[in-house]
Short mmCIF file of C-alpha atoms (C1' of nucleotides) in Angstrom, two decimals:
data_model
loop_
_atom_site.label_atom_id
_atom_site.label_comp_id
_atom_site.label_asym_id
_atom_site.label_seq_id
_atom_site.Cartn_x
_atom_site.Cartn_y
_atom_site.Cartn_z
CA MET A 1 105.51 137.50 123.04
CA ASN A 2 105.60 135.67 126.32
CA GLN A 3 103.48 132.86 124.84
CA GLY A 4 105.30 129.82 124.58
CA LEU A 5 106.99 128.51 121.36
CA PHE A 6 104.84 125.33 121.20
CA LEU A 7 101.73 127.23 121.66
CA SER A 8 102.62 129.88 119.02
CA LEU A 9 103.44 127.34 116.43
CA GLN A 10 100.26 125.80 117.07
CA GLU A 11 98.41 129.01 116.41
CA ARG A 12 100.37 129.67 113.42
CA GLY A 13 99.15 126.15 111.80
CA LEU A 14 102.84 124.58 112.01
CA VAL A 15 101.83 121.52 113.95
CA GLN A 16 100.15 118.65 112.71
CA ASP A 17 101.51 115.91 114.97
CA PHE A 18 103.93 115.95 117.95
CA VAL A 19 105.32 113.81 120.64
CA PRO A 20 103.59 114.48 123.85
CA GLY A 21 105.73 116.37 126.43
CA LEU A 22 107.16 118.35 123.69
CA ASP A 23 105.46 121.45 125.06
CA ALA A 24 106.79 121.03 128.65
CA LEU A 25 110.31 120.28 127.29
CA LEU A 26 110.55 123.54 125.21
CA GLU A 27 109.50 125.50 128.37
CA ARG A 28 111.95 123.48 130.43
CA GLU A 29 115.22 123.88 128.64
CA LYS A 30 116.83 125.10 125.41
CA VAL A 31 117.34 122.35 123.12
CA ALA A 32 118.75 121.64 119.81
CA VAL A 33 116.44 120.78 117.03
CA TYR A 34 117.11 119.39 113.46
CA ALA A 35 115.46 119.08 110.08
CA GLY A 36 116.90 117.18 107.15
CA PHE A 37 116.93 118.14 103.56
CA ASP A 38 117.07 115.78 100.41
CA PRO A 39 119.72 116.52 98.03
CA THR A 40 117.45 115.50 95.24
CA ALA A 41 118.14 119.07 93.31
CA ASP A 42 120.41 121.73 93.01
CA SER A 43 118.28 124.20 95.07
CA LEU A 44 115.72 123.88 97.63
CA HIS A 45 112.14 125.02 96.77
CA ILE A 46 109.49 126.20 98.42
CA GLY A 47 108.27 123.17 99.80
CA ASN A 48 111.44 123.19 101.96
CA LEU A 49 110.38 126.35 103.37
CA VAL A 50 108.00 125.05 106.15
CA PRO A 51 110.88 123.03 107.88
CA ILE A 52 113.07 125.76 107.46
CA MET A 53 110.59 128.07 109.05
CA LEU A 54 110.23 125.74 112.10
CA LEU A 55 113.78 126.00 112.50
CA VAL A 56 113.74 129.79 112.30
CA HIS A 57 110.94 129.74 114.82
CA PHE A 58 112.95 127.55 117.21
CA GLN A 59 116.04 129.57 116.93
CA ARG A 60 114.32 133.00 117.69
CA ALA A 61 112.88 131.20 120.82
CA GLY A 62 116.61 130.42 121.74
CA HIS A 63 116.95 126.83 120.98
CA ARG A 64 119.79 125.72 118.33
CA PRO A 65 118.63 124.70 114.88
CA ILE A 66 120.64 121.72 113.08
CA ALA A 67 120.27 121.87 109.06
CA LEU A 68 121.11 118.35 107.95
CA VAL A 69 121.52 117.71 104.54
CA GLY A 70 121.57 114.38 103.53
CA GLY A 71 124.51 112.96 101.44
CA ALA A 72 123.84 109.36 103.04
CA THR A 73 120.17 109.48 102.83
CA GLY A 74 120.21 110.92 99.45
CA ARG A 75 122.20 107.97 98.22
CA VAL A 76 119.48 105.76 99.71
CA GLY A 77 116.30 107.71 98.73
CA ASP A 78 113.03 108.14 100.87
CA PRO A 79 110.34 105.80 99.84
CA THR A 80 107.81 108.08 101.64
CA GLY A 81 105.08 108.88 99.04
CA ARG A 82 106.53 107.41 96.21
CA SER A 83 105.22 104.55 94.21
CA ALA A 84 108.15 103.55 92.69
CA GLU A 85 111.98 103.50 93.50
CA ARG A 86 113.62 106.55 92.43
CA ASN A 87 116.99 107.26 90.36
CA VAL A 88 120.04 107.46 92.19
CA LEU A 89 122.43 110.53 91.84
CA SER A 90 125.60 110.15 90.92
CA ARG A 91 128.25 111.10 93.80
CA GLU A 92 129.36 114.42 91.88
CA GLN A 93 125.69 115.35 91.06
CA MET A 94 124.98 115.21 95.01
CA GLU A 95 128.06 117.15 96.36
CA HIS A 96 126.83 119.90 93.85
CA HIS A 97 123.57 119.79 95.08
CA LEU A 98 124.55 119.76 98.64
CA ALA A 99 127.02 122.76 98.43
CA CYS A 100 123.91 124.66 96.52
CA GLN A 101 121.37 123.76 99.39
CA GLN A 102 123.89 124.74 102.30
CA ALA A 103 124.47 128.10 100.72
CA GLN A 104 120.63 128.73 100.70
CA LEU A 105 119.99 127.54 104.28
CA LYS A 106 122.61 130.09 105.54
CA ARG A 107 120.12 132.89 104.26
CA PHE A 108 117.66 131.99 106.93
CA LEU A 109 119.74 130.64 109.90
CA ASP A 110 122.16 132.45 112.13
CA PHE A 111 125.06 130.34 111.80
CA ASP A 112 126.81 132.45 114.39
CA PRO A 113 129.25 129.55 116.12
CA ALA A 114 129.54 132.06 119.13
CA SER A 115 125.89 132.17 119.78
CA PRO A 116 124.25 129.47 122.00
CA ALA A 117 121.51 129.05 119.51
CA GLY A 118 123.56 129.58 116.62
CA ALA A 119 122.64 127.06 114.01
CA ARG A 120 124.81 123.96 112.74
CA LEU A 121 125.11 122.56 109.23
CA VAL A 122 125.84 118.74 109.12
CA ASN A 123 126.09 116.31 106.53
CA ASN A 124 125.26 112.69 107.47
CA GLU A 125 127.74 111.49 105.02
CA GLU A 126 130.33 112.27 107.69
CA TRP A 127 129.10 109.61 109.98
CA PHE A 128 127.72 107.35 107.59
CA GLY A 129 130.78 107.24 105.06
CA PRO A 130 133.27 105.52 106.87
CA TRP A 131 130.74 102.79 108.49
CA SER A 132 130.50 99.32 107.22
CA PHE A 133 127.19 97.57 106.50
CA LEU A 134 128.04 94.97 109.13
CA ASP A 135 128.92 97.32 111.52
CA PHE A 136 125.61 99.31 110.89
CA ILE A 137 123.51 96.22 111.20
CA ALA A 138 125.31 95.03 114.22
CA ASP A 139 125.11 98.32 116.04
CA VAL A 140 121.77 99.82 114.83
CA GLY A 141 119.73 96.86 113.21
CA ARG A 142 119.99 94.73 116.02
CA HIS A 143 117.91 97.20 118.02
CA ILE A 144 114.89 97.55 115.82
CA PRO A 145 112.34 94.98 115.58
CA ILE A 146 111.55 94.12 111.75
CA ASN A 147 107.74 94.35 112.75
CA TYR A 148 108.24 97.73 113.67
CA MET A 149 109.80 98.87 110.35
CA LEU A 150 107.18 97.01 108.30
CA ALA A 151 104.48 98.50 110.22
CA LYS A 152 105.29 102.16 108.68
CA ASP A 153 103.26 103.40 106.03
CA SER A 154 105.89 104.21 103.65
CA VAL A 155 106.70 100.44 103.74
CA LYS A 156 103.26 99.05 103.81
CA LEU A 157 101.93 100.88 100.75
CA ARG A 158 104.92 99.57 98.98
CA LEU A 159 104.97 96.08 99.57
CA GLU A 160 102.25 95.37 97.04
CA ASN A 161 104.61 96.52 94.26
CA GLY A 162 107.79 95.55 95.68
CA MET A 163 110.63 97.97 97.19
CA SER A 164 114.14 97.30 97.30
CA PHE A 165 116.08 96.19 100.49
CA MET A 166 117.93 99.89 99.87
CA GLU A 167 114.64 101.67 100.26
CA PHE A 168 113.50 99.46 103.15
CA CYS A 169 116.26 100.56 105.11
CA TYR A 170 115.88 104.36 104.69
CA GLN A 171 113.93 104.83 107.85
CA LEU A 172 116.82 103.28 109.56
CA ILE A 173 119.27 105.62 107.99
CA GLN A 174 117.49 108.46 108.82
CA GLY A 175 116.34 107.19 112.20
CA TYR A 176 120.01 106.74 112.83
CA ASP A 177 121.19 110.59 112.13
CA PHE A 178 118.74 111.56 114.91
CA VAL A 179 120.80 108.95 117.25
CA HIS A 180 123.86 110.47 116.01
CA LEU A 181 122.68 114.22 116.76
CA HIS A 182 121.36 113.23 120.03
CA ARG A 183 124.64 111.61 121.08
CA HIS A 184 127.08 114.47 119.60
CA TYR A 185 124.96 117.69 119.69
CA GLY A 186 122.20 116.90 122.43
CA CYS A 187 119.60 117.13 119.78
CA LYS A 188 116.35 116.15 121.33
CA VAL A 189 113.70 117.27 118.71
CA GLN A 190 113.29 116.70 114.86
CA VAL A 191 110.90 118.63 112.98
CA GLY A 192 109.75 117.89 109.50
CA GLY A 193 106.77 117.85 107.13
CA SER A 194 103.87 115.43 108.31
CA ASP A 195 104.99 112.93 105.55
CA GLN A 196 108.02 112.47 107.59
CA TRP A 197 106.19 111.48 110.87
CA GLY A 198 107.14 107.81 110.17
CA ASN A 199 110.75 108.12 109.64
CA ILE A 200 110.94 110.54 112.46
CA THR A 201 109.62 108.27 115.07
CA THR A 202 111.82 105.55 113.91
CA GLY A 203 114.51 108.02 115.16
CA THR A 204 112.68 108.50 118.54
CA GLU A 205 112.44 104.75 118.86
CA LEU A 206 116.29 104.04 117.91
CA ILE A 207 116.89 106.66 120.66
CA ARG A 208 114.98 104.79 123.39
CA ARG A 209 116.07 101.56 122.43
CA MET A 210 119.94 102.24 121.98
CA ASP A 211 120.52 104.90 124.44
CA GLY A 212 117.45 104.54 126.81
CA SER A 213 116.96 108.36 126.25
CA GLU A 214 113.81 110.57 125.27
CA ALA A 215 113.40 112.39 122.29
CA TRP A 216 110.58 114.31 120.55
CA ALA A 217 109.31 114.93 117.17
CA LEU A 218 107.10 117.78 115.62
CA THR A 219 105.75 117.58 111.90
CA ALA A 220 104.17 120.37 110.37
CA PRO A 221 100.78 119.84 108.02
CA LEU A 222 101.89 119.56 104.43
CA THR A 223 101.01 122.71 102.50
CA LYS A 224 98.05 122.00 100.10
CA LYS A 225 96.44 124.55 98.11
CA SER A 226 92.71 125.22 98.49
CA ASP A 227 91.80 123.50 95.47
CA GLY A 228 93.60 120.28 96.71
CA SER A 229 96.29 120.40 93.89
CA LYS A 230 99.87 120.11 94.79
CA PHE A 231 101.83 123.10 96.63
CA GLY A 232 104.79 124.70 94.96
CA LYS A 233 104.26 124.09 91.25
CA SER A 234 103.43 126.36 88.80
CA GLU A 235 103.21 126.40 84.98
CA GLY A 236 106.92 126.47 84.79
CA GLY A 237 107.08 123.57 87.29
CA ASN A 238 108.62 123.90 90.86
CA ILE A 239 109.09 127.04 92.60
CA TRP A 240 112.85 127.25 93.56
CA LEU A 241 114.80 129.45 95.85
CA ASP A 242 117.64 129.54 93.36
CA PRO A 243 116.88 132.80 91.65
CA GLN A 244 118.68 131.21 88.43
CA LYS A 245 115.81 128.45 88.38
CA THR A 246 112.99 130.52 89.35
CA SER A 247 113.46 134.30 88.99
CA PRO A 248 112.63 136.47 91.50
CA TYR A 249 109.94 138.00 89.60
CA ARG A 250 108.23 134.50 89.10
CA PHE A 251 108.82 133.85 92.78
CA TYR A 252 107.12 137.05 93.63
CA GLN A 253 104.40 136.59 91.41
CA PHE A 254 103.61 133.13 92.99
CA TRP A 255 103.00 134.40 96.05
CA LEU A 256 100.89 137.17 94.95
CA ASN A 257 98.82 135.04 92.88
CA VAL A 258 97.41 132.76 95.85
CA SER A 259 93.98 132.97 96.65
CA ASP A 260 92.48 135.01 99.57
CA ASP A 261 92.23 131.47 101.59
CA GLU A 262 95.49 130.73 100.80
CA ALA A 263 97.00 134.10 101.62
CA ARG A 264 95.32 134.00 105.14
CA ARG A 265 96.74 130.45 105.81
CA TYR A 266 100.22 131.24 104.28
CA LEU A 267 100.89 134.38 106.19
CA PRO A 268 101.32 132.77 109.51
CA VAL A 269 103.41 129.72 108.14
CA TYR A 270 105.72 131.45 105.52
CA THR A 271 106.30 135.06 107.29
CA LEU A 272 107.50 135.95 110.94
CA LEU A 273 105.04 138.56 111.10
CA SER A 274 103.16 138.38 114.46
CA MET A 275 99.64 136.92 114.89
CA GLN A 276 98.64 140.33 115.60
CA GLU A 277 100.01 142.01 112.69
CA ILE A 278 98.54 139.29 110.64
CA ALA A 279 94.97 139.76 112.15
CA GLU A 280 95.24 143.40 111.12
CA ALA A 281 96.58 142.67 108.01
CA VAL A 282 93.74 140.27 106.94
CA SER A 283 91.05 142.84 108.53
CA ILE A 284 92.30 145.49 105.90
CA HIS A 285 92.38 142.73 103.39
CA ASP A 286 88.65 141.65 104.16
CA GLN A 287 87.59 145.34 103.72
CA ALA A 288 88.79 145.38 100.17
CA PRO A 289 89.75 142.17 98.97
CA HIS A 290 90.39 143.40 95.61
CA GLN A 291 93.29 145.44 96.59
CA ARG A 292 94.72 141.91 97.57
CA HIS A 293 96.49 143.35 100.73
CA ALA A 294 97.18 140.03 102.25
CA GLN A 295 98.95 138.39 99.13
CA ARG A 296 101.09 141.65 98.62
CA LEU A 297 102.18 141.42 102.44
CA LEU A 298 102.81 137.71 101.86
CA ALA A 299 104.79 138.04 98.62
CA ASP A 300 106.69 141.18 99.94
CA ASP A 301 107.65 139.29 103.15
CA VAL A 302 108.78 136.30 101.41
CA THR A 303 110.69 137.48 98.39
CA ARG A 304 112.58 139.75 100.60
CA ARG A 305 113.42 137.05 102.91
CA VAL A 306 114.62 134.48 100.02
CA HIS A 307 115.87 136.99 97.69
CA GLY A 308 116.90 140.07 99.39
CA GLU A 309 115.60 143.77 99.22
CA GLN A 310 116.84 144.64 95.82
CA ALA A 311 115.28 141.70 94.08
CA LEU A 312 112.09 142.42 95.54
CA ALA A 313 112.10 145.87 94.43
CA GLN A 314 112.98 144.62 90.92
CA ALA A 315 110.38 142.11 91.10
CA ARG A 316 107.54 144.57 91.77
CA ALA A 317 109.01 146.95 88.99
CA ALA A 318 108.45 144.14 86.66
CA SER A 319 105.11 143.03 88.14
CA ASP A 320 104.07 147.00 87.72
CA LEU A 321 105.42 146.90 84.17
CA LEU A 322 103.77 143.93 83.05
CA PHE A 323 100.30 144.08 84.82
CA GLY A 324 100.12 147.53 86.01
CA LYS A 325 98.60 150.60 84.14
CA VAL A 326 101.80 151.46 82.33
CA SER A 327 100.96 152.71 79.19
CA ARG A 328 102.95 152.35 75.92
CA ASP A 329 104.40 156.01 76.25
CA GLN A 330 105.18 155.50 79.77
CA MET A 331 107.02 152.24 78.93
CA MET A 332 109.21 154.00 76.11
CA SER A 333 110.13 156.62 78.23
CA LEU A 334 111.36 154.27 80.90
CA ASP A 335 115.10 153.85 81.43
CA HIS A 336 116.72 150.92 79.64
CA GLU A 337 118.35 149.27 82.68
CA VAL A 338 115.31 149.40 84.56
CA LEU A 339 113.35 147.84 81.63
CA MET A 340 115.92 145.21 81.38
CA GLN A 341 116.05 144.14 84.91
CA ALA A 342 112.30 144.11 85.03
CA LEU A 343 111.91 141.98 81.94
CA GLU A 344 114.45 139.54 83.62
CA GLY A 345 113.38 135.97 82.78
CA VAL A 346 111.09 137.00 79.90
CA PRO A 347 112.06 134.65 76.79
CA VAL A 348 113.93 136.94 74.48
CA HIS A 349 113.84 136.34 70.64
CA GLN A 350 116.52 137.61 68.19
CA VAL A 351 115.65 138.72 64.82
CA SER A 352 117.45 140.78 62.01
CA LYS A 353 117.08 144.39 61.72
CA SER A 354 116.94 144.36 58.31
CA LEU A 355 113.41 142.91 58.42
CA LEU A 356 112.44 146.17 60.11
CA VAL A 357 113.87 148.27 57.35
CA GLU A 358 111.98 146.33 54.69
CA GLY A 359 109.00 146.77 56.62
CA CYS A 360 108.06 143.22 57.43
CA GLU A 361 104.60 142.08 58.60
CA TRP A 362 104.17 141.14 61.99
CA VAL A 363 102.71 137.93 61.42
CA PRO A 364 105.59 136.46 59.87
CA LEU A 365 107.69 138.31 61.94
CA LEU A 366 106.29 136.76 65.08
CA SER A 367 106.05 133.03 63.81
CA ASP A 368 108.60 132.31 61.13
CA HIS A 369 111.13 134.76 61.99
CA SER A 370 111.18 134.71 65.77
CA GLY A 371 109.15 131.62 66.94
CA ILE A 372 106.92 133.25 69.33
CA PHE A 373 103.81 131.62 67.59
CA GLY A 374 104.30 128.44 65.77
CA SER A 375 102.65 129.18 62.78
CA ARG A 376 101.20 132.16 60.86
CA SER A 377 97.73 131.29 61.48
CA GLU A 378 98.02 130.94 65.13
CA ALA A 379 99.60 134.44 65.27
CA ARG A 380 96.70 135.59 62.71
CA LYS A 381 94.17 134.18 64.79
CA MET A 382 95.57 135.50 67.94
CA ILE A 383 95.38 139.04 66.65
CA GLU A 384 92.11 138.45 65.13
CA GLY A 385 90.99 137.36 68.70
CA GLY A 386 92.55 140.46 70.31
CA GLY A 387 95.11 138.84 72.04
CA LEU A 388 98.19 140.32 71.09
CA SER A 389 99.97 143.38 72.33
CA LEU A 390 103.01 145.21 71.20
CA ASN A 391 104.76 147.11 73.62
CA ARG A 392 101.44 147.03 75.97
CA GLU A 393 99.29 148.45 72.90
CA LYS A 394 96.86 146.23 71.35
CA CYS A 395 97.60 145.11 67.78
CA SER A 396 94.42 144.55 66.00
CA ASP A 397 95.63 144.71 62.20
CA VAL A 398 96.56 141.52 60.97
CA LEU A 399 98.48 143.21 58.06
CA ALA A 400 100.47 145.65 60.18
CA ARG A 401 103.95 145.98 59.43
CA ALA A 402 106.76 146.73 61.89
CA SER A 403 108.76 149.80 61.82
CA THR A 404 111.56 151.56 63.68
CA GLU A 405 108.75 153.67 65.56
CA ASP A 406 107.62 150.52 67.26
CA LEU A 407 111.25 150.09 69.00
CA PHE A 408 111.94 151.23 72.41
CA ALA A 409 115.62 151.35 73.46
CA GLY A 410 116.37 151.58 69.81
CA ARG A 411 115.87 147.72 69.12
CA LEU A 412 113.49 146.04 71.51
CA VAL A 413 109.64 145.25 71.22
CA LEU A 414 107.87 143.68 74.07
CA VAL A 415 105.36 141.23 72.88
CA GLN A 416 102.40 140.09 74.78
CA LYS A 417 100.52 137.18 73.87
CA GLY A 418 97.38 137.27 75.99
CA LYS A 419 97.51 138.70 79.35
CA LYS A 420 100.30 136.91 80.91
CA ASN A 421 102.66 135.73 78.16
CA PHE A 422 105.49 138.23 77.40
CA HIS A 423 108.32 137.78 74.92
CA LEU A 424 111.16 140.19 74.20
CA LEU A 425 111.86 140.75 70.67
CA VAL A 426 115.53 142.01 69.87
CA PHE A 427 116.33 143.51 66.90
CA GLU A 428 120.14 142.88 65.95
CA ASP A 429 121.99 144.62 63.17
"C1'" G B 1 99.75 78.06 71.82
"C1'" G B 2 94.01 79.08 70.47
"C1'" G B 3 89.98 82.63 69.69
"C1'" G B 4 88.13 87.81 70.07
"C1'" A B 5 88.18 93.06 70.11
"C1'" G B 6 91.14 97.38 68.95
"C1'" A B 7 95.07 101.36 67.46
"C1'" U B 8 91.40 108.45 65.15
"C1'" A B 9 94.15 115.17 66.78
"C1'" C B 10 96.79 117.25 73.75
"C1'" C B 11 93.50 113.39 76.00
"C1'" A B 12 88.97 110.68 76.18
"C1'" G B 13 85.98 109.31 72.18
"C1'" A B 14 82.36 109.53 67.49
"C1'" G B 15 82.85 108.35 62.27
"C1'" U B 16 82.81 102.08 58.69
"C1'" G B 17 83.42 104.69 50.66
"C1'" G B 18 82.48 111.10 48.51
"C1'" C B 19 78.56 115.93 52.07
"C1'" C B 20 85.56 114.60 56.76
"C1'" A B 21 90.72 118.60 58.65
"C1'" A B 22 86.99 114.52 60.88
"C1'" A B 23 81.04 115.20 65.71
"C1'" U B 24 81.26 115.35 70.89
"C1'" G B 25 83.19 116.13 75.90
"C1'" G B 26 87.70 117.31 78.74
"C1'" G B 27 92.14 120.15 78.47
"C1'" A B 28 94.60 124.17 76.60
"C1'" C B 29 95.05 128.90 74.67
"C1'" C B 30 92.33 133.84 73.58
"C1'" G B 31 88.35 137.54 74.55
"C1'" A B 32 84.35 139.78 77.81
"C1'" C B 33 83.70 140.50 83.05
"C1'" U B 34 87.08 140.78 87.22
"C1'" G B 35 90.88 141.45 92.03
"C1'" U B 36 97.29 139.56 87.40
"C1'" A B 37 91.07 135.78 91.30
"C1'" A B 38 86.79 132.37 90.98
"C1'" C B 39 82.37 131.98 88.32
"C1'" U B 40 79.89 132.89 83.97
"C1'" C B 41 79.62 133.75 78.77
"C1'" G B 42 81.71 134.03 73.70
"C1'" G B 43 86.01 132.31 70.35
"C1'" U B 44 90.33 129.49 68.65
"C1'" U B 45 92.55 124.27 69.09
"C1'" G B 46 97.07 120.71 61.22
"C1'" G B 47 99.58 124.26 57.52
"C1'" G B 48 98.31 127.94 53.99
"C1'" A B 49 95.88 135.04 52.64
"C1'" A B 50 93.61 131.78 49.27
"C1'" A B 51 93.42 127.84 45.75
"C1'" C B 52 94.81 124.19 48.02
"C1'" C B 53 98.33 120.74 50.67
"C1'" U B 54 99.60 117.33 54.72
"C1'" U B 55 96.95 114.05 58.63
"C1'" C B 56 93.26 108.82 61.39
"C1'" G B 57 99.45 102.87 64.05
"C1'" G B 58 103.12 101.58 59.64
"C1'" A B 59 103.83 99.51 54.62
"C1'" G B 60 101.52 98.25 50.36
"C1'" G B 61 96.76 97.47 47.45
"C1'" U B 62 91.56 98.17 45.45
"C1'" U B 63 88.82 102.35 43.72
"C1'" C B 64 87.24 108.00 39.76
"C1'" G B 65 87.62 108.81 45.09
"C1'" A B 66 89.72 105.50 51.32
"C1'" A B 67 90.00 107.26 58.47
"C1'" U B 68 86.36 103.99 56.11
"C1'" C B 69 87.69 97.94 51.91
"C1'" C B 70 91.67 94.28 51.04
"C1'" U B 71 97.03 92.37 52.38
"C1'" C B 72 100.90 92.03 55.27
"C1'" C B 73 103.76 94.36 59.57
"C1'" U B 74 103.74 96.59 64.48
"C1'" C B 75 101.83 97.26 69.21
"C1'" U B 76 97.91 97.13 72.98
"C1'" C B 77 93.68 95.01 75.74
"C1'" C B 78 90.23 90.79 76.70
"C1'" C B 79 89.15 85.54 77.03
"C1'" C B 80 90.41 80.39 76.88
"C1'" A B 81 95.03 76.74 77.46
#
RNA sequence: GGGGAGAUACCAGAGUGGCCAAAUGGGACCGACUGUAACUCGGUUGGGAAACCUUCGGAGGUUCGAAUCCUCCUCUCCCCA
């Protein structure tokens, strides 16, 4: 616990690059530290979690975090890691995105204005909004050599295929954010993902040239999955923090499904557990890898922090229902409310109850009537292959007919296509 | 502007008059195994219970019969100006 913040971040695998002297600075004084967030979507996603966790660690060590949402930078567009110019968002869209992201950030950081380490939330639109282009190039542009800007990877890589002047200027905009925060909030450190290194150092460079003052930077390694594929995506796309976009159940499942190796690496990065606690957990995990102790710990911790205790409980209940050893009878006896919560996010298909009375066969019911299967053959083949379960009981008879006995809660049937694809069939009057 | 090659299912890619709903590989999905894993193995991958129907860039044509031959059109790639 007495270990310095910097060393502890290093130990957790949160340090990729840093400006020398940062270590000493953090021991010497309490500073303000900022991280920026791009308003490209109406929710943050788990890729944003790393810079957020960095800010959290800083705050816990008594430093003041500043979360910057990029109203201005969002209008320009960061060229980093992009091969083509991206679409520009409308102003209304961006306002909406910013508001959503701000609300999410408040879950992680303590914004108590009375505390010396109370977090601040700023929008760079505030200082860029009223500024004219001429003023900007006169006040800021004169201080930076174009060779310096051209040398950045984000620019170099794009010179071949061309990039707009707007995107070229991006690093200056972000760089000036740092200058502004340095002047008005005494911000001395910027943190971000390692892809932001170029943009961040433009900021420290500007501070040096414009104010003759020193500033520091720290970047965290970009999280990569062990197979090298991109982190934060699943079948359904990005894993968002917004429960409307990624249900707590999906979110929980994402973490629960990471590999052993990933779980080991993610625990220090995405949770606040001490290294000792993590070491103990990993040791328990290694004794019985199939129990996936590490994944459970990770999923519990992250889901709890992002979605809260209640959502976590529901996500776990849903996981038990869908993957646990819940039999048909047990399921039938479950409380309707609990069940519906557990099944939140499962696609719902409505069909007429009259089909049931007629004793309709399952095959047309699951294809023509509900659209769960694209065609009858597909449904039939799935049944023949043993891949269909109704209410967690395998259905192997192609000619089976639906009856009222198959319903739970009077009107529902849980259809399971293979192991992981669930659909809820609702019989309407 | 001139010459050549090509367009086949989710992708890649065989097939050049009937045996073609179309080889093979990849992907995807399912099953067994398993840890809601990896690996491996097996299956499925246009519709239809079936007869059979609709598909091989588009539109016509030849033929008993066309992915396959002919005509036109659209698009792609390559070479020469």
